XYZ file of C-alpha atoms in Angstrom:
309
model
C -8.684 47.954 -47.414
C -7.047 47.475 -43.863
C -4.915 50.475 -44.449
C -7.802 53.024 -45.035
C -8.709 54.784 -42.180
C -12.185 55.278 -41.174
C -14.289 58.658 -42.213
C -15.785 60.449 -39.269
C -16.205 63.677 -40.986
C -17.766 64.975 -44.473
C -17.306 68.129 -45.890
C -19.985 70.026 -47.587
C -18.685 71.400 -50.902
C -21.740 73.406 -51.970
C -21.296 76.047 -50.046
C -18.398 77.521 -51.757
C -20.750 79.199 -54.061
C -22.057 81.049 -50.920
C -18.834 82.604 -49.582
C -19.282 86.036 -50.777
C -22.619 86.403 -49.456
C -22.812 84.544 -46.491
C -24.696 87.410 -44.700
C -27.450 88.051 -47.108
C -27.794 83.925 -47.013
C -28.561 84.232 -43.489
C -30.551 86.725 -43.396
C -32.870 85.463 -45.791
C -33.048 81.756 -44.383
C -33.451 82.927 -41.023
C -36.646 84.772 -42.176
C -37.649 82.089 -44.517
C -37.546 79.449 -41.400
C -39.463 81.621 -38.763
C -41.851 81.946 -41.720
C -42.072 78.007 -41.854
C -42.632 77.466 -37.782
C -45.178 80.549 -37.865
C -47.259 79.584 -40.710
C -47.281 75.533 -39.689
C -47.373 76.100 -36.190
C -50.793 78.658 -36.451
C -52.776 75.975 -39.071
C -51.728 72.999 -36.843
C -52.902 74.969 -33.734
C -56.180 76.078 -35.806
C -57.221 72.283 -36.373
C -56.212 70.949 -32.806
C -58.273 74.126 -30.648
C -60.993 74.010 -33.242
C -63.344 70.860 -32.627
C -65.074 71.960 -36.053
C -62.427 71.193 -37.614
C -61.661 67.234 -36.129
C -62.666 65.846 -39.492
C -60.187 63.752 -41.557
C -59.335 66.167 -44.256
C -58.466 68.935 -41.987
C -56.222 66.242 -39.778
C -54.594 65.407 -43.015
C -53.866 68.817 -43.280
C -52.727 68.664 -39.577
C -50.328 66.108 -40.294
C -48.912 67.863 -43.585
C -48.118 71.230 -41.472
C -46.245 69.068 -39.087
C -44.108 66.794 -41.422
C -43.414 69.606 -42.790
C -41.808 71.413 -39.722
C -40.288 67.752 -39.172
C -38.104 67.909 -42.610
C -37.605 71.761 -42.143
C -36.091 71.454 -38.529
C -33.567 68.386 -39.843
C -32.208 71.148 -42.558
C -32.014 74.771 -41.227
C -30.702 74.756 -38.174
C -27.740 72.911 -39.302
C -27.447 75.381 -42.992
C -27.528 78.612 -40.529
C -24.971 77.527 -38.240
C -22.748 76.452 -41.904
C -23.820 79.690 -43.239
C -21.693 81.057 -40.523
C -18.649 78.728 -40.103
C -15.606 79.007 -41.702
C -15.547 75.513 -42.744
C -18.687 73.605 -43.731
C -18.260 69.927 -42.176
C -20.779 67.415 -40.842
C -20.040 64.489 -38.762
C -20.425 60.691 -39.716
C -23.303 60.039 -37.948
C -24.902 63.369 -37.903
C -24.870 63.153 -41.793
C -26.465 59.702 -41.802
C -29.405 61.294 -39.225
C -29.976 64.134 -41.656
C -29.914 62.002 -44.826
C -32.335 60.220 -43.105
C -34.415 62.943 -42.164
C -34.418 64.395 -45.882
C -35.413 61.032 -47.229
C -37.959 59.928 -44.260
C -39.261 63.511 -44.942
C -39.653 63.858 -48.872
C -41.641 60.069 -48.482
C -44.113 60.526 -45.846
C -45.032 63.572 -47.575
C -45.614 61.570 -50.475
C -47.576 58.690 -48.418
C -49.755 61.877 -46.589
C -50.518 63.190 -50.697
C -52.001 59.876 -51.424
C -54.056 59.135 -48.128
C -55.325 62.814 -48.798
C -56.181 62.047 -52.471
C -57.811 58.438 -50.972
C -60.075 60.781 -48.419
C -61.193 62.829 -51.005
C -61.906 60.138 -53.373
C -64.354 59.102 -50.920
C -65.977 61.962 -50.037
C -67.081 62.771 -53.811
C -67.066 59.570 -55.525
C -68.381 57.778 -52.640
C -70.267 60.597 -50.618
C -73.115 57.952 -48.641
C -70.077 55.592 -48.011
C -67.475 58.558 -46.192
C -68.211 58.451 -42.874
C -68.490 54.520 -42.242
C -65.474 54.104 -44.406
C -63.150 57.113 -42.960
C -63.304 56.180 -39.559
C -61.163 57.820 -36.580
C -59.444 54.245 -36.329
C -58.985 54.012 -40.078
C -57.367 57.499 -40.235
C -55.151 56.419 -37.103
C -54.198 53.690 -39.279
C -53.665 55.438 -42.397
C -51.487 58.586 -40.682
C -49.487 55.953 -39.090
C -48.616 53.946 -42.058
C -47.759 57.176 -43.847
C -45.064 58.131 -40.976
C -43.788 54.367 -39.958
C -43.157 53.135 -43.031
C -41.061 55.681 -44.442
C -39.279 55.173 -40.891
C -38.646 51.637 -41.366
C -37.568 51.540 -44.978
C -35.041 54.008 -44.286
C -33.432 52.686 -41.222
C -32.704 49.952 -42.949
C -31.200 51.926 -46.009
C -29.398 54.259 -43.342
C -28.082 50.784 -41.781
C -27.227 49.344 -45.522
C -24.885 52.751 -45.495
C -23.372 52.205 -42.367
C -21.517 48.631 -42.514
C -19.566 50.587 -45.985
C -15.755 52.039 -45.357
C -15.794 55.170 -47.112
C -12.448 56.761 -48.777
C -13.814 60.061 -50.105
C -14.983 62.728 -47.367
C -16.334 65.574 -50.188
C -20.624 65.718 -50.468
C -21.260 68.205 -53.222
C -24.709 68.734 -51.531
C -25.895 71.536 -48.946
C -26.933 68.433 -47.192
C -26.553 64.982 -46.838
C -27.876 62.503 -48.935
C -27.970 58.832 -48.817
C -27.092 58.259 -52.371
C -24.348 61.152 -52.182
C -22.439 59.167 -49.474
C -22.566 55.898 -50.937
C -21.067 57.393 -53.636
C -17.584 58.404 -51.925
C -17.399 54.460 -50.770
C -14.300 52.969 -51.006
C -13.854 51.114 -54.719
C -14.426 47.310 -53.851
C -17.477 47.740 -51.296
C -20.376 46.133 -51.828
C -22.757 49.128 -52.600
C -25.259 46.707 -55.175
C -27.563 46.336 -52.225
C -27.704 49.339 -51.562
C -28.662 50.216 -55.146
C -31.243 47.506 -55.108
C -32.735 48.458 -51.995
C -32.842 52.079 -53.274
C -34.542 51.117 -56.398
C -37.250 48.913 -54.332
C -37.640 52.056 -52.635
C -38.278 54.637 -55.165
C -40.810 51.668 -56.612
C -42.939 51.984 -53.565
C -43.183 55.298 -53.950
C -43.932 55.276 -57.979
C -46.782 52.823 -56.517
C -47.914 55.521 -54.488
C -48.226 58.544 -56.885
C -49.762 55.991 -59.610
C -52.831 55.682 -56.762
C -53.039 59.045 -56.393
C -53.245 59.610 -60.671
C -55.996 57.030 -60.489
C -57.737 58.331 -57.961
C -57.684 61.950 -59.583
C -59.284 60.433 -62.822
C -61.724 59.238 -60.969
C -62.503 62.516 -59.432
C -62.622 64.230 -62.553
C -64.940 61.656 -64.374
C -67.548 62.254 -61.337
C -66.963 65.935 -61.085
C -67.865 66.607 -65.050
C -71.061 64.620 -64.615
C -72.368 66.818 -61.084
C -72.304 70.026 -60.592
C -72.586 69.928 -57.042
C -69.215 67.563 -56.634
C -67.682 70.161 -59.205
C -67.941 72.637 -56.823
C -66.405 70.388 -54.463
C -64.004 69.306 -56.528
C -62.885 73.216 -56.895
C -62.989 74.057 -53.206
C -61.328 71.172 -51.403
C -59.234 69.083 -54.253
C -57.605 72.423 -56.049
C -55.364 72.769 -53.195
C -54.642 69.364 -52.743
C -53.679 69.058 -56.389
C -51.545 72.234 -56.230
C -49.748 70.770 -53.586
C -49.195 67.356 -55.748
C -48.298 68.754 -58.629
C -45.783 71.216 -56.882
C -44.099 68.350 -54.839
C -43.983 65.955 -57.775
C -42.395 68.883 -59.871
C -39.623 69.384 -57.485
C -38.980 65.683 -56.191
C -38.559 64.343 -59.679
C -36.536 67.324 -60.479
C -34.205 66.856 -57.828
C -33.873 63.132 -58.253
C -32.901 63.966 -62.316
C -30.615 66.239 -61.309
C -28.731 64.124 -58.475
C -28.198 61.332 -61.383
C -28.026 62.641 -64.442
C -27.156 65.933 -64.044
C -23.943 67.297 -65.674
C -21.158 68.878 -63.679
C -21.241 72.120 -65.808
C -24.803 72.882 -64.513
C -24.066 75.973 -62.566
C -23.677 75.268 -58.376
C -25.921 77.917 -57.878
C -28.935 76.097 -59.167
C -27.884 72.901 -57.944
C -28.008 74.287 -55.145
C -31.713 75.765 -55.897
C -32.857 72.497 -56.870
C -31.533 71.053 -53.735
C -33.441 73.260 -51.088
C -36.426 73.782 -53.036
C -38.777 70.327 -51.870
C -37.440 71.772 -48.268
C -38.762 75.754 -48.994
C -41.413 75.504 -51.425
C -44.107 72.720 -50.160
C -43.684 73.729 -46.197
C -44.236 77.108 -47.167
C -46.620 77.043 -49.500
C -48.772 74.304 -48.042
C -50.320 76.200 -44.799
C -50.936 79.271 -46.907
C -52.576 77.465 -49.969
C -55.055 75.052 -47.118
C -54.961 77.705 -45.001
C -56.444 80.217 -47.556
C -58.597 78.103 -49.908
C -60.262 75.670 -47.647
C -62.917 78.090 -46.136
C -63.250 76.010 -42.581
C -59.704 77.524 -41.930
C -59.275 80.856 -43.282
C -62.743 81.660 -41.475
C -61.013 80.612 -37.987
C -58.492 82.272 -38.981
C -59.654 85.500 -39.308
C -62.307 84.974 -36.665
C -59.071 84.660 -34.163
C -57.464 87.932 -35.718
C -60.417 89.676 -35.494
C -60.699 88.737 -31.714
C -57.061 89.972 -31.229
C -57.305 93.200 -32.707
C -60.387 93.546 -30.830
């Protein structure tokens, strides 16, 4: 082990699939980014000017938009600069930053789903209790813990990844993943805590989306006896549920795919697979709140209106 030298750069093999249409790749990602900043950027600037709309589901919403530019920013930049390159190489510690990134992204998303399904738990189920219950402090709390602790849990599994010597240099990924780079450690490291602490991991986060199933039943169970709550139910928890089962569809998709999948599977929709939890959701999440929940699309227009005018 004294003999191997130490790996400073990676090289990111799944863009060989992308050589003969480099151009059309940029184009296209270029556009889809801007699309990403304009669409978060105008709901998160909505909520913050609008005092109306300083209640917690809308913050929640708030906070979505800007994880959402947080994972997006960690990605792009770095795919359109690769997109033009002639080689397609990251740097040690740049790839542990982005891996971290990805994974501190995909998980506070998931943490921001459940404190969203939590809030609107209370405000049907629980409608006299809301208010006392979903305090400013308590949301502080809860947006907090949904950002920190996918912070903390991940610096340590970044710093797991970092005391390893590493003999292979190839990531068959777009990006960098955590679990991709343990992979090309040298054969005698110690990589079972790192396994461990991955599976403890993805157990928090099963923990997580079982809360949110439970709180959904309960939703439903109200919502068939009261009509009122049903239309509540269809206005502000449609969405919400979109989102979930949208982001669940993809995650668990991806993470299949990373582990299982077979090396025949065409790179082109690995590749798919790979991107998609970092196109679809921050995409598709300003336009679906931004468009259903009425509070928003009204200030919306009301501020193209006043433009035009």
């Amino acid at each position: 082990m004294d003999n191997v030298s130490t790996v400073r750069i990676f090289n990111l093999l799944a863009f060989n699939e992308t050589a003969n249409y480099r151009a059309a790749f940029f184009s296209a990602t270029l556009v889809c980014y801007f699309a990403i900043v304009f669409l978060n950027v105008t709901v998160i600037m909505i909520i913050v000017l609008d005092e109306s709309l300083h209640e917690p589901m809308y913050i929640l919403v708030c906070v979505c938009c800007i994880n959402g530019l947080y994972g997006s920013t960690g990605f792009y930049p770095k795919f359109l600069i690769d997109l033009l390159s002639s080689s397609q190489v990251i740097s040690y510690s740049e790839c542990l930053c982005q891996a971290f990134v990805m994974y501190s992204f995909v998980c506070s998303d998931t943490s921001i789903l459940a404190v969203m399904a939590y809030d609107r738990y209370l405000a049907i189920c629980q409608p006299l209790q809301y208010h006392s219950v979903m305090t400013k402090k308590k949301l502080s709390k809860l947006v907090c813990f949904s950002w920190l602790t996918p912070f903390c849990i991940f610096s340590i599994n970044i710093m797991l990844t970092d005391r390893l010597i590493f003999c292979g240099t190839d990531i068959q990924r777009l990006f960098c993943v955590n679990w991709l780079i343990v992979k090309v450690a040298c054969p005698g490291m110690d990589t079972l805590v790192n396994s461990a602490f991955a599976y403890t991991t993805l157990s928090i986060y099963i923990f997580h989306w079982i809360f949110i199933v439970w709180t959904y039943i309960y939703l439903v169970k109200s919502c068939v006896q009261s009509k009122k709550d049903k239309a509540k139910f269809m206005q502000t928890c449609v969405p919400h549920l979109i989102s979930l089962v949208t982001f669940f569809v993809i995650v668990i998709s991806d993470l299949m795919h990373m582990r299982f999948a077979s090396n025949d599977v065409p790179q082109s929709f690995q590749n798919f697979v790979a991107i998609a939890v970092l196109f679809i959701p921050p995409v598709m999440n300003p336009l679906l709140y931004g468009f259903k929940l009425s509070k928003i699309r009204n200030r919306i227009l009301v501020t193209l209106h006043i433009k035009r005018c």
